Coordinates of C-alpha atoms in Angstrom, one line a residue:
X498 CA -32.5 -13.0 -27.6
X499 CA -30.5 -16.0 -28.7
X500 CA -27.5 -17.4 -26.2
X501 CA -25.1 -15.6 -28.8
X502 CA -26.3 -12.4 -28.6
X503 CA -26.8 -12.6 -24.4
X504 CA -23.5 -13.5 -24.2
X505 CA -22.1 -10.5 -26.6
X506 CA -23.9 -8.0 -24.2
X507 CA -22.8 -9.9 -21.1
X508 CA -18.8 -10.4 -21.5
X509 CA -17.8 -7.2 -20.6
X510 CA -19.5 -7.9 -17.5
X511 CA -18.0 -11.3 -16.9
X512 CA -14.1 -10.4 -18.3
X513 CA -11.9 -7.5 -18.0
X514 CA -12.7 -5.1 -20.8
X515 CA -8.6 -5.0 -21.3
X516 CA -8.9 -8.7 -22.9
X517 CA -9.8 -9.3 -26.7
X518 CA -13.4 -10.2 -27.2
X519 CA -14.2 -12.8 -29.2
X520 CA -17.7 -13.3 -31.3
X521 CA -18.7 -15.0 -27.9
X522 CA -16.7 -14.8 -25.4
X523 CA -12.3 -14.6 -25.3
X524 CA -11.5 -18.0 -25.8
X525 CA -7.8 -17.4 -23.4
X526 CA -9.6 -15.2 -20.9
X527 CA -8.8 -16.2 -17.3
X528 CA -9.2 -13.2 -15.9
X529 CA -12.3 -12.1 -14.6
X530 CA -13.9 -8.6 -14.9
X531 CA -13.0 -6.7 -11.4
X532 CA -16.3 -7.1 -10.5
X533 CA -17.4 -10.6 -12.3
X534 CA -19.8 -12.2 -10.6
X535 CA -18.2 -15.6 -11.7
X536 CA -14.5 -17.3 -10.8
X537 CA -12.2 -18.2 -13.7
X538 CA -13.6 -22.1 -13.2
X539 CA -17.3 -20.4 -13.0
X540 CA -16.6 -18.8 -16.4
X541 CA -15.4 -21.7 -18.1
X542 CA -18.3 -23.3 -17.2
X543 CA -20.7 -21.0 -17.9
X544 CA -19.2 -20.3 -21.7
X545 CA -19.5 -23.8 -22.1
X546 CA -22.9 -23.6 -21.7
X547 CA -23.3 -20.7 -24.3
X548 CA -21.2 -21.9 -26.6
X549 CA -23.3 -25.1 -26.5
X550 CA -20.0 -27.7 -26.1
X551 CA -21.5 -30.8 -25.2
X552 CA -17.9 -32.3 -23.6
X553 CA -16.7 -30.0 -20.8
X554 CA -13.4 -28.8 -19.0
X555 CA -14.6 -28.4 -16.1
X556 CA -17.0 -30.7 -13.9
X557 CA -20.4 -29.5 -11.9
X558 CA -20.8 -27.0 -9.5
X559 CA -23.6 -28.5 -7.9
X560 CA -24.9 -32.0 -6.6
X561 CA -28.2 -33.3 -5.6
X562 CA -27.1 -36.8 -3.4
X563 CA -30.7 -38.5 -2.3
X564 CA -29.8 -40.3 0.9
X565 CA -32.8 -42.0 0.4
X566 CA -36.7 -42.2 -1.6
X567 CA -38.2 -43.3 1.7
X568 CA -40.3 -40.5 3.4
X569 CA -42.9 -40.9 6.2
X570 CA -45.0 -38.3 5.0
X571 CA -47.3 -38.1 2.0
X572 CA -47.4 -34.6 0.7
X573 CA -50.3 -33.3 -2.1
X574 CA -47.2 -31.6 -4.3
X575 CA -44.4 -34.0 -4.1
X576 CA -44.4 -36.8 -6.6
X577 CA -43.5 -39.6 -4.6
X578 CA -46.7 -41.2 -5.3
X579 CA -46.2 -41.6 -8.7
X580 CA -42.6 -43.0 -8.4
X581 CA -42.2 -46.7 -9.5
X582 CA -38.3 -47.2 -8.7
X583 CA -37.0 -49.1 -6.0
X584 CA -36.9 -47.4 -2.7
X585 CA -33.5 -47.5 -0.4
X586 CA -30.8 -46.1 1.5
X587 CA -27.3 -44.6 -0.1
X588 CA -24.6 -46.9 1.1
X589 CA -22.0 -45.0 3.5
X590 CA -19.4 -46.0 1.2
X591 CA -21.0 -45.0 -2.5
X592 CA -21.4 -41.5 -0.4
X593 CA -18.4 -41.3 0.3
X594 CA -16.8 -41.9 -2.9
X595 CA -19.1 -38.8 -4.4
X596 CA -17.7 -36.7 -2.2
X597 CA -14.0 -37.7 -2.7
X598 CA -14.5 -37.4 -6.5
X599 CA -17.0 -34.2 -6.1
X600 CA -14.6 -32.1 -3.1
X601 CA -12.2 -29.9 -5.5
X602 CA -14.5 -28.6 -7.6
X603 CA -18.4 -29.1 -6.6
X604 CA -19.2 -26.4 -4.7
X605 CA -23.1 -26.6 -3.2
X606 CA -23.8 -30.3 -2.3
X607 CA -28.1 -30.7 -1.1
X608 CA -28.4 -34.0 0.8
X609 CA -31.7 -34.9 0.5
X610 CA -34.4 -35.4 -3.0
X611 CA -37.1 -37.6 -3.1
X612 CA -37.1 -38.3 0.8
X613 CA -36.2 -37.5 4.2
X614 CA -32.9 -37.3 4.6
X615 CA -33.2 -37.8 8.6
X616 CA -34.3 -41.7 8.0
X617 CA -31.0 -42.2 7.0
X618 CA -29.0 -44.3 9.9
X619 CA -25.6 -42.9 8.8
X620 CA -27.2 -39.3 8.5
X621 CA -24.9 -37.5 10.8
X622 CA -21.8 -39.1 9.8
X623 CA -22.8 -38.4 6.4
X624 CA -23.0 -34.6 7.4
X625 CA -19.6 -34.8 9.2
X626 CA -17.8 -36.1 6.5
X627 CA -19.3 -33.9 3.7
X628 CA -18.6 -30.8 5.7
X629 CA -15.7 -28.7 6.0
X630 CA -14.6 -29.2 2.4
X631 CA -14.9 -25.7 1.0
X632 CA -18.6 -26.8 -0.4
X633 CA -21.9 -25.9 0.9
X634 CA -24.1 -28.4 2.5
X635 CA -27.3 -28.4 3.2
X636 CA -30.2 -30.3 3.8
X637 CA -34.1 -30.3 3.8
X638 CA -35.9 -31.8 6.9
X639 CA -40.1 -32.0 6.9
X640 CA -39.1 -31.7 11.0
X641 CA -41.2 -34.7 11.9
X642 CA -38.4 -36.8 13.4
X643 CA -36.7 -33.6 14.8
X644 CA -36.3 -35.4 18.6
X645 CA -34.1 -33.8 20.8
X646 CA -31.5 -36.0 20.1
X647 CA -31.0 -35.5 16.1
X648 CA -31.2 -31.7 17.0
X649 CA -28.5 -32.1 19.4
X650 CA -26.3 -33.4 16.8
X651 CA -27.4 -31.3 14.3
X652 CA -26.7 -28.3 16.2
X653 CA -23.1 -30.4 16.8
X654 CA -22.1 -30.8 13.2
X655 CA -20.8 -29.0 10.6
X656 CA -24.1 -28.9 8.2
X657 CA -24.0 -25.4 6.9
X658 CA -27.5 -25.0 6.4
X659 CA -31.4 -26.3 7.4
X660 CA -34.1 -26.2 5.5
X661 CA -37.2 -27.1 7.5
X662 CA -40.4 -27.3 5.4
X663 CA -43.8 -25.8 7.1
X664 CA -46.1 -25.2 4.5
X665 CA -48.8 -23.6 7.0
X666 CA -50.1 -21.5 9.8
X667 CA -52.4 -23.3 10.9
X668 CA -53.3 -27.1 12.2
X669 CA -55.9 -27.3 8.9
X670 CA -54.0 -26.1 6.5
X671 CA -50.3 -27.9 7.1
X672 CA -51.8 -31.1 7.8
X673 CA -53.9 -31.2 4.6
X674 CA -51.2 -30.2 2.9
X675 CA -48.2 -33.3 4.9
X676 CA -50.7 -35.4 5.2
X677 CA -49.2 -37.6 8.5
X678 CA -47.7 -34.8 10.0
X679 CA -48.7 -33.5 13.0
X680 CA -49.0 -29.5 13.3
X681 CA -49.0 -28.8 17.2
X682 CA -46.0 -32.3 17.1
X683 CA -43.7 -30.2 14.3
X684 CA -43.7 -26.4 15.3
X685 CA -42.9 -27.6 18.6
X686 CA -39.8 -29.4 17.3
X687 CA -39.1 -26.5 15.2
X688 CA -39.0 -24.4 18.6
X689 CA -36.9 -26.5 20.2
X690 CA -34.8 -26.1 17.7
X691 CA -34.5 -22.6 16.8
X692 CA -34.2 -22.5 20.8
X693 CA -31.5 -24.7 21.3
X694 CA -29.4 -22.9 18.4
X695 CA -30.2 -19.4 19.4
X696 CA -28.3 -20.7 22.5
X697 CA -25.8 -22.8 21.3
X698 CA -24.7 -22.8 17.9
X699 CA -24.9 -19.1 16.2
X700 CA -23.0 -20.5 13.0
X701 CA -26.4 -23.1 12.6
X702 CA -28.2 -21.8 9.5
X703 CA -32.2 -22.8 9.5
X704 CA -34.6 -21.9 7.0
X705 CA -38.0 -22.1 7.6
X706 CA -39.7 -22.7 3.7
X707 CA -43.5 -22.3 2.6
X708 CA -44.2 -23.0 -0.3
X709 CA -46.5 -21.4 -1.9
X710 CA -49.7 -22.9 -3.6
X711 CA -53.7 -22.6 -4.0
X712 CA -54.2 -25.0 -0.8
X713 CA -52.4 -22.5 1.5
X714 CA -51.8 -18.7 0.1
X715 CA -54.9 -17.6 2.6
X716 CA -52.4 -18.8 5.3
X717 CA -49.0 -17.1 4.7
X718 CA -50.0 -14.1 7.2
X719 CA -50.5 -16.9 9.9
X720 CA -47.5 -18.4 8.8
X721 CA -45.2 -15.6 9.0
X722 CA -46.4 -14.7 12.5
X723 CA -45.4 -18.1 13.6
X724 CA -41.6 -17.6 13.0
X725 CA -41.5 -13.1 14.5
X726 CA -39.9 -14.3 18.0
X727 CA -36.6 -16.2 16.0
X728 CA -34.9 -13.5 14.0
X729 CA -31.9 -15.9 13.5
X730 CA -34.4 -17.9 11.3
X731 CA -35.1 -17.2 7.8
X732 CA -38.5 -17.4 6.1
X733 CA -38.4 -18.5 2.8
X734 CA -41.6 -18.4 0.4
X735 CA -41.0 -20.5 -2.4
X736 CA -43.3 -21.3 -5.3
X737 CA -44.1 -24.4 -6.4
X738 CA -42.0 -26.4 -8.3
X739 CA -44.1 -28.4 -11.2
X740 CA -41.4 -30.8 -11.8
X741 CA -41.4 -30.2 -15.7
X742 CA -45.1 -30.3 -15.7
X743 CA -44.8 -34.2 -15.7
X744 CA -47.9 -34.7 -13.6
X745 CA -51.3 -33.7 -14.8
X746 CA -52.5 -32.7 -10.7
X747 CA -49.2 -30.5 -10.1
X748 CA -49.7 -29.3 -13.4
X749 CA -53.0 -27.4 -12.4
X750 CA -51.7 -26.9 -8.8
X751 CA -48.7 -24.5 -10.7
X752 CA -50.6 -23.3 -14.1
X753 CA -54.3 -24.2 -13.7
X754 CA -56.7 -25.7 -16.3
X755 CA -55.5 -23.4 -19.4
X756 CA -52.8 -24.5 -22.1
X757 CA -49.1 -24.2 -21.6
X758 CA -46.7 -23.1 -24.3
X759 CA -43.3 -24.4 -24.6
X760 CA -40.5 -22.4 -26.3
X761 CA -38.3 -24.9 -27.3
X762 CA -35.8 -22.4 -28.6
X763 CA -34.4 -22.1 -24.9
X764 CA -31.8 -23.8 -24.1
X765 CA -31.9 -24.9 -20.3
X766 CA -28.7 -24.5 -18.3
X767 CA -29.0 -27.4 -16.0
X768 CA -26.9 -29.8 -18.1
X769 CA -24.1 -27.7 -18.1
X770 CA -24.1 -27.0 -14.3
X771 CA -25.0 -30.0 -11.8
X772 CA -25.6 -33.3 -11.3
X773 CA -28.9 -35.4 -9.3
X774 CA -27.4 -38.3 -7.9
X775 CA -29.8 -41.5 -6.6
X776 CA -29.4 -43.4 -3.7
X777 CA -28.7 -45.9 -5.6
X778 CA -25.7 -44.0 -7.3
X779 CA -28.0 -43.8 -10.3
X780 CA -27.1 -40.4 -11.9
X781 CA -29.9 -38.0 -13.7
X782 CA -30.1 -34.2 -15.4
X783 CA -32.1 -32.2 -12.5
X784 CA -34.3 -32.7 -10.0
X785 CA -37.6 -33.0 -12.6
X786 CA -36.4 -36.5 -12.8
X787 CA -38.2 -37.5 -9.6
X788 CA -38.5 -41.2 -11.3
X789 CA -35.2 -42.1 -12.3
X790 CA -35.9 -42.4 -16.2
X791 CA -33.3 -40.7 -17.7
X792 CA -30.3 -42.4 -16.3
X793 CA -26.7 -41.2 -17.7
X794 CA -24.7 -43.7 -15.4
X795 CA -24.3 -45.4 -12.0
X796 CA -21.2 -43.9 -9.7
X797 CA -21.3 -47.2 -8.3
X798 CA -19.2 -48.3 -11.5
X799 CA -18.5 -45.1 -13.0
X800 CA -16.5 -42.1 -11.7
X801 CA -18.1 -38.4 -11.4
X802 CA -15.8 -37.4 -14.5
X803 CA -16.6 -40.2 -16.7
X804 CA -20.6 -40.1 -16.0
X805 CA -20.0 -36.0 -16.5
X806 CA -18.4 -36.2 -20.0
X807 CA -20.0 -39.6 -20.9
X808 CA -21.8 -40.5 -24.0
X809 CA -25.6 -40.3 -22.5
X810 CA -25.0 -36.7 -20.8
X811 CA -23.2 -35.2 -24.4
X812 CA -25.8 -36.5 -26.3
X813 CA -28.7 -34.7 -23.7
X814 CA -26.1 -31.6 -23.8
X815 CA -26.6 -31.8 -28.2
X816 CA -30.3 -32.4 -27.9
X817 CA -31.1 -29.2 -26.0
X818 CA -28.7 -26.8 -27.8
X819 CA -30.4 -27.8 -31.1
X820 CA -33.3 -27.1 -29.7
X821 CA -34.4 -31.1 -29.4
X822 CA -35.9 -30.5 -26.4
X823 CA -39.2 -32.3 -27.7
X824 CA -37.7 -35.3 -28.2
X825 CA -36.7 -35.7 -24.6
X826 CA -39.9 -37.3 -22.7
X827 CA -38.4 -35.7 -19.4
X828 CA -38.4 -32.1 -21.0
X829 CA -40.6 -32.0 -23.7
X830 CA -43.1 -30.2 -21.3
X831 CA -41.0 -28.3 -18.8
X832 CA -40.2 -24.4 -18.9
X833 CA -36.3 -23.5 -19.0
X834 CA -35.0 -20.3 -17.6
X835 CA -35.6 -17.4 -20.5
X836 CA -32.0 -15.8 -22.1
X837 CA -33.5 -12.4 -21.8
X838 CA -31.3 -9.5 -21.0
X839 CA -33.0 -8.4 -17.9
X840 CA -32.5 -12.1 -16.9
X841 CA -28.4 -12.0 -18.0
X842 CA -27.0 -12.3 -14.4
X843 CA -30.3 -15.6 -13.6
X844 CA -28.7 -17.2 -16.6
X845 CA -24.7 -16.8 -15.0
X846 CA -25.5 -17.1 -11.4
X847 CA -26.6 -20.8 -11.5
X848 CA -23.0 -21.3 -12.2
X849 CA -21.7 -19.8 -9.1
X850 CA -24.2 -21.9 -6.3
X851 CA -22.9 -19.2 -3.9
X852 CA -24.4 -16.7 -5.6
X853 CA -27.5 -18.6 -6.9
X854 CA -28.9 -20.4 -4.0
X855 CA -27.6 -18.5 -1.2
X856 CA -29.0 -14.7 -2.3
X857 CA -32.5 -16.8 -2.8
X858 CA -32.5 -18.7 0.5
X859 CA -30.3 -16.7 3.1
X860 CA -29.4 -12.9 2.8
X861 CA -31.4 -10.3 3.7
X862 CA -31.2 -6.8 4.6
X863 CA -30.1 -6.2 0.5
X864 CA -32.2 -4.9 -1.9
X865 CA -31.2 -5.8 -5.8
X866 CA -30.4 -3.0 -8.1
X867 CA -29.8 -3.4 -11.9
X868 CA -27.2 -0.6 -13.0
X869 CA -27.1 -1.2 -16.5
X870 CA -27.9 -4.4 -18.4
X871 CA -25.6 -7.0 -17.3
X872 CA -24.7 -5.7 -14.1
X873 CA -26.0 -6.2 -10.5
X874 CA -25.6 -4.5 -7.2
X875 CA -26.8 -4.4 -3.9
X876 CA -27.9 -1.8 -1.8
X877 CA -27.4 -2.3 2.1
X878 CA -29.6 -1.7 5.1
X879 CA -28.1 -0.5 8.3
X880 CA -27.4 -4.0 9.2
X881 CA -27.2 -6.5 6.3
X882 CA -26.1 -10.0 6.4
X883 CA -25.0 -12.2 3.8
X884 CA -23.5 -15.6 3.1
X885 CA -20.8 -17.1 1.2
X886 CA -19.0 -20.4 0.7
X887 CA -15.5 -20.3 2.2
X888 CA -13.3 -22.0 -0.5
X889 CA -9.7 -20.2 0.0
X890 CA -9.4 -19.2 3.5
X891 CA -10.6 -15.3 2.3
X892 CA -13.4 -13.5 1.2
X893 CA -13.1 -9.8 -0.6
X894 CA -15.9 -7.4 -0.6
X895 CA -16.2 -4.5 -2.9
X896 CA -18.0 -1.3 -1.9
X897 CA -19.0 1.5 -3.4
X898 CA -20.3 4.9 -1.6
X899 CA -23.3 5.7 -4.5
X900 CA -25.0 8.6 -1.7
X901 CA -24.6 11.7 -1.2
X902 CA -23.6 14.2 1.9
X903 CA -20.1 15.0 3.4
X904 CA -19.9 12.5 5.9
X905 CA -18.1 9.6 5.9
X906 CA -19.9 6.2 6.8
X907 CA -18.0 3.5 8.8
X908 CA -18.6 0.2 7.7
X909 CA -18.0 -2.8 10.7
X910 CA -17.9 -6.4 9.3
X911 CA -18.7 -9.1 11.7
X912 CA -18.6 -12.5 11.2
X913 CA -21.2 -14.7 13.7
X914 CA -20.9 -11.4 16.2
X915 CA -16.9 -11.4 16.0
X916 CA -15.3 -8.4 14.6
X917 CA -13.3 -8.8 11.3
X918 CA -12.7 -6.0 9.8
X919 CA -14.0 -1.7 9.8
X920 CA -12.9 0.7 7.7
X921 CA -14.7 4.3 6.3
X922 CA -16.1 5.4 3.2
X923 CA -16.3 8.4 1.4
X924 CA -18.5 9.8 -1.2
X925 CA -17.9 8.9 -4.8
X926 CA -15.0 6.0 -3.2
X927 CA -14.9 2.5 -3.4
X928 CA -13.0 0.1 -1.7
X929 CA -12.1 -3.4 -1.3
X930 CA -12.0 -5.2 1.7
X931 CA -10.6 -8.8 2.3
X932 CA -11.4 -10.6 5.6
X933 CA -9.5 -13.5 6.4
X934 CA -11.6 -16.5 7.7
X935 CA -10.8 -18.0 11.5
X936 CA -9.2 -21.2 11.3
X937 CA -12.4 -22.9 12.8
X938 CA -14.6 -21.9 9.9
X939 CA -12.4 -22.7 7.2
X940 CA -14.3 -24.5 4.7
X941 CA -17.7 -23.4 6.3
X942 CA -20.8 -21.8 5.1
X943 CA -20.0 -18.0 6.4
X944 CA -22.9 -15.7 7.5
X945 CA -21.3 -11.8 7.5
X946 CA -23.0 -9.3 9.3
X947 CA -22.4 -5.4 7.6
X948 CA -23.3 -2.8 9.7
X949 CA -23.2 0.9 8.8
X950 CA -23.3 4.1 10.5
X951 CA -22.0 7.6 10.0
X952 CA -20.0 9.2 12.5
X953 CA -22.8 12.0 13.5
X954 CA -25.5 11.8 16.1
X955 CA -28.9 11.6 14.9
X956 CA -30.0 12.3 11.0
X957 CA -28.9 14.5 8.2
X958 CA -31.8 14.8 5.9
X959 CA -29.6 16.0 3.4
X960 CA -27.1 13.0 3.7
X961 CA -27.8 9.9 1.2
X962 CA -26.2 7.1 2.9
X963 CA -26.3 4.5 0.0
X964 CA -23.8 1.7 0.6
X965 CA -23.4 -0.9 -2.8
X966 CA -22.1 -4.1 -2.7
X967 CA -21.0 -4.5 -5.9
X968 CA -19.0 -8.2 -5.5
X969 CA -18.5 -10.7 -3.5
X970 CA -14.7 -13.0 -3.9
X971 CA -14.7 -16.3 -2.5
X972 CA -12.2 -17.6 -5.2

């Protein structure tokens, strides 16, 4: 299915059916369907990207800053050992000015790339003054240096998310894997710290990531029983990233020995969406540029606007949506998300980081439905939780009651334990609900809790207590 075509079935979805279509999309929408999945800025964006503009209106959503290449580890799947750039630490003051440029409109900044972040002697002011700004940010930690005083001031700033990689459940198996780290060392770190925020800090946000290759799938049983006594943690199981199948051994690691074949008639988003950021203020396309080859300007003489819209990143934007992605040595072998129309809302989300990397790393208790093509819900558990970006100081929820049964269900929203909002449901009704964030969170990574019950003792077997999320509003 061609961009064209995806985005025909799709704008109905994304804008309010009362606007005039166009071909693509309504060229003067800016108002979003009721339940879009996108804000007006979001949709801009993402039209942008399927109307193939090369120069855009609006700037990225999301920013990879590497505080620095240096890491004390030497990992089978990361390609560290095949970098030949300089290695370094991002000056305070070129960090700064990212953030300055990237606050009122980036929206998901990850401070770390091709090292560990936690090397970085400015690390914690770094954190402090990224934080707060109505963007996420988070960072991944092998937990090697985790001593107890970086997890004290972890736990003390404002990072709104942790994500701690442990890709093993046993001594063998993690320390083949990061080779110089120390498995009994680590998880003990990792305890101490889920401990010490359990206790201390409920609005600290740790993820605990495997990921997922030939070397260790026989230990992902032992893995998950590490992590049963720290429900506040999340488990994440990612699969390996191949990093554009640059590399002959991650290559194999990913796809094994056979033949891979590249459909050069997608057109990859990632152009149109974010920005990787060196710590040398060298700017590239996405994270598959783990060498630092295909540079599109420095921030260290250039603005975030300028390198955005600049000559290098319009002419990368043209090669890809003429389908030139051959010619590109850093994407000639890489496979781009598919435009299929079971895929609509994986192609849309990546424009909305709230929606795209927080539903894969931190919800749970939500189980994805599909409607109709082009449309998304979620069904919730008796107790769900989910996460969301505060940008404006509120954040509306739309509900649906899809069940069945004459009782009403109460829905209680809580935010880090503290009450925000309850309110009933009916059969057949849906309802909004907007809860204002506390003054101390504004700005903040928020983790709801959405707990539901019916007003009756015990259970109906003839009552159907399905509960949809159908949106989330941060904007």
């Amino acid at each position: 299915m061609s961009l064209k075509e995806l985005a025909l079935k799709m704008q109905n979805r994304i804008f309010s059916p009362s606007r005039p279509p166009s071909p693509v999309f309504p060229s003067g929408a800016g108002s979003p369907a009721p339940d879009s999945p996108l804000s007006p800025e979001q949709i801009r964006l993402a039209r942008s990207y399927l109307e193939g503009k090369d120069e855009l209106e609006i700037g990225p959503k999301y920013l990879v800053l590497e505080l620095t290449n240096i890491c004390n580890l030497s990992c089978i799947m990361c390609p560290r050992r095949q970098m030949t750039r300089e290695t370094g630490f991002m000056d305070f003051d070129l960090f700064r000015k990212i953030i300055e440029e990237a606050a009122p409109g980036v929206e998901m900044v990850y401070l770390h790339f091709m090292g560990e972040s936690l090397l970085h002697g400015k690390i914690q002011e770094c954190i402090d003054f990224a934080s707060g700004r109505g963007m996420t940010v988070a960072m991944a930690t092998n937990a090697t240096l985790l001593t107890d005083e970086r997890i004290d001031g972890l736990l003390r700033s404002r990072l709104d998310a942790l994500l701690v990689s442990f890709d093993g459940g046993s001594p063998a198996v993690l320390e083949r894997i990061r080779r110089g780290a120390d498995f009994s060392s680590v998880r003990g770190q990792v305890l101490r710290l889920l401990q010490k925020s359990e206790r201390c800090a409920p609005d600290f946000n740790p993820v605990i990531q495997f990921i997922r290759m030939p070397e260790n799938e026989g230990d992902l049983d032992r893995f998950l029983a590490l992590w049963k006594a720290f429900p506040q943690a999340r488990v994440k199981i990612k699969d390996l990233h191949d990093f554009g199948n640059q590399l002959d051994d991650l290559k194999r690691m990913k796809h094994g020995d056979g033949e891979i074949t590249i459909p050069f008639d997608r057109v990859c988003y990632e152009p149109w969406r974010g920005l990787v950021i060196g710590w040398d203020g060298r700017a590239v396309p996405c994270c598959n540029d783990y060498d630092g080859k295909t540079v599109l300007g420095n921030l260290r003489q250039q603005s975030l606007a300028a390198i955005w819209n600049g000559e290098r990143m319009r002419q990368f934007r043209t090669s890809h949506k003429r389908g030139e992605r051959g010619r590109l040595a850093l994407c000639r072998k890489c496979l781009p998300p598919s435009a299929s129309e079971r895929e609509a809302l994986q192609i849309f989300s990546p424009f909305s980081p709230s929606l795209y990397e927080l539903q894969s790393y931190w919800n749970r208790g939500l189980q994805r439905l599909d409607p109709a093509p082009g449309e998304s819900a979620y069904l919730l558990s008796e107790k769900s939780e989910i996460f969301v970006q505060d940008r404006t100081g509120e954040i509306v929820l739309a509900f649906e009651f899809a069940g069945s049964g004459p009782q009403p269900l109460t829905l209680d929203m809580f935010l880090y334990e503290r009450l925000l909002a309850r309110t009933t449901i009916r059969k057949g009704e849906k309802r909004q609900i907007a809860l204002k964030t506390p003054h101390e969170f504004r700005g903040r990574l928020l983790r709801l809790q959405i707990q539901t019950r019916t007003g009756t003792a015990g259970k109906n077997p003839s009552h159907d207590p399905r509960i949809l999320l159908r949106s989330i509003r941060n904007w």
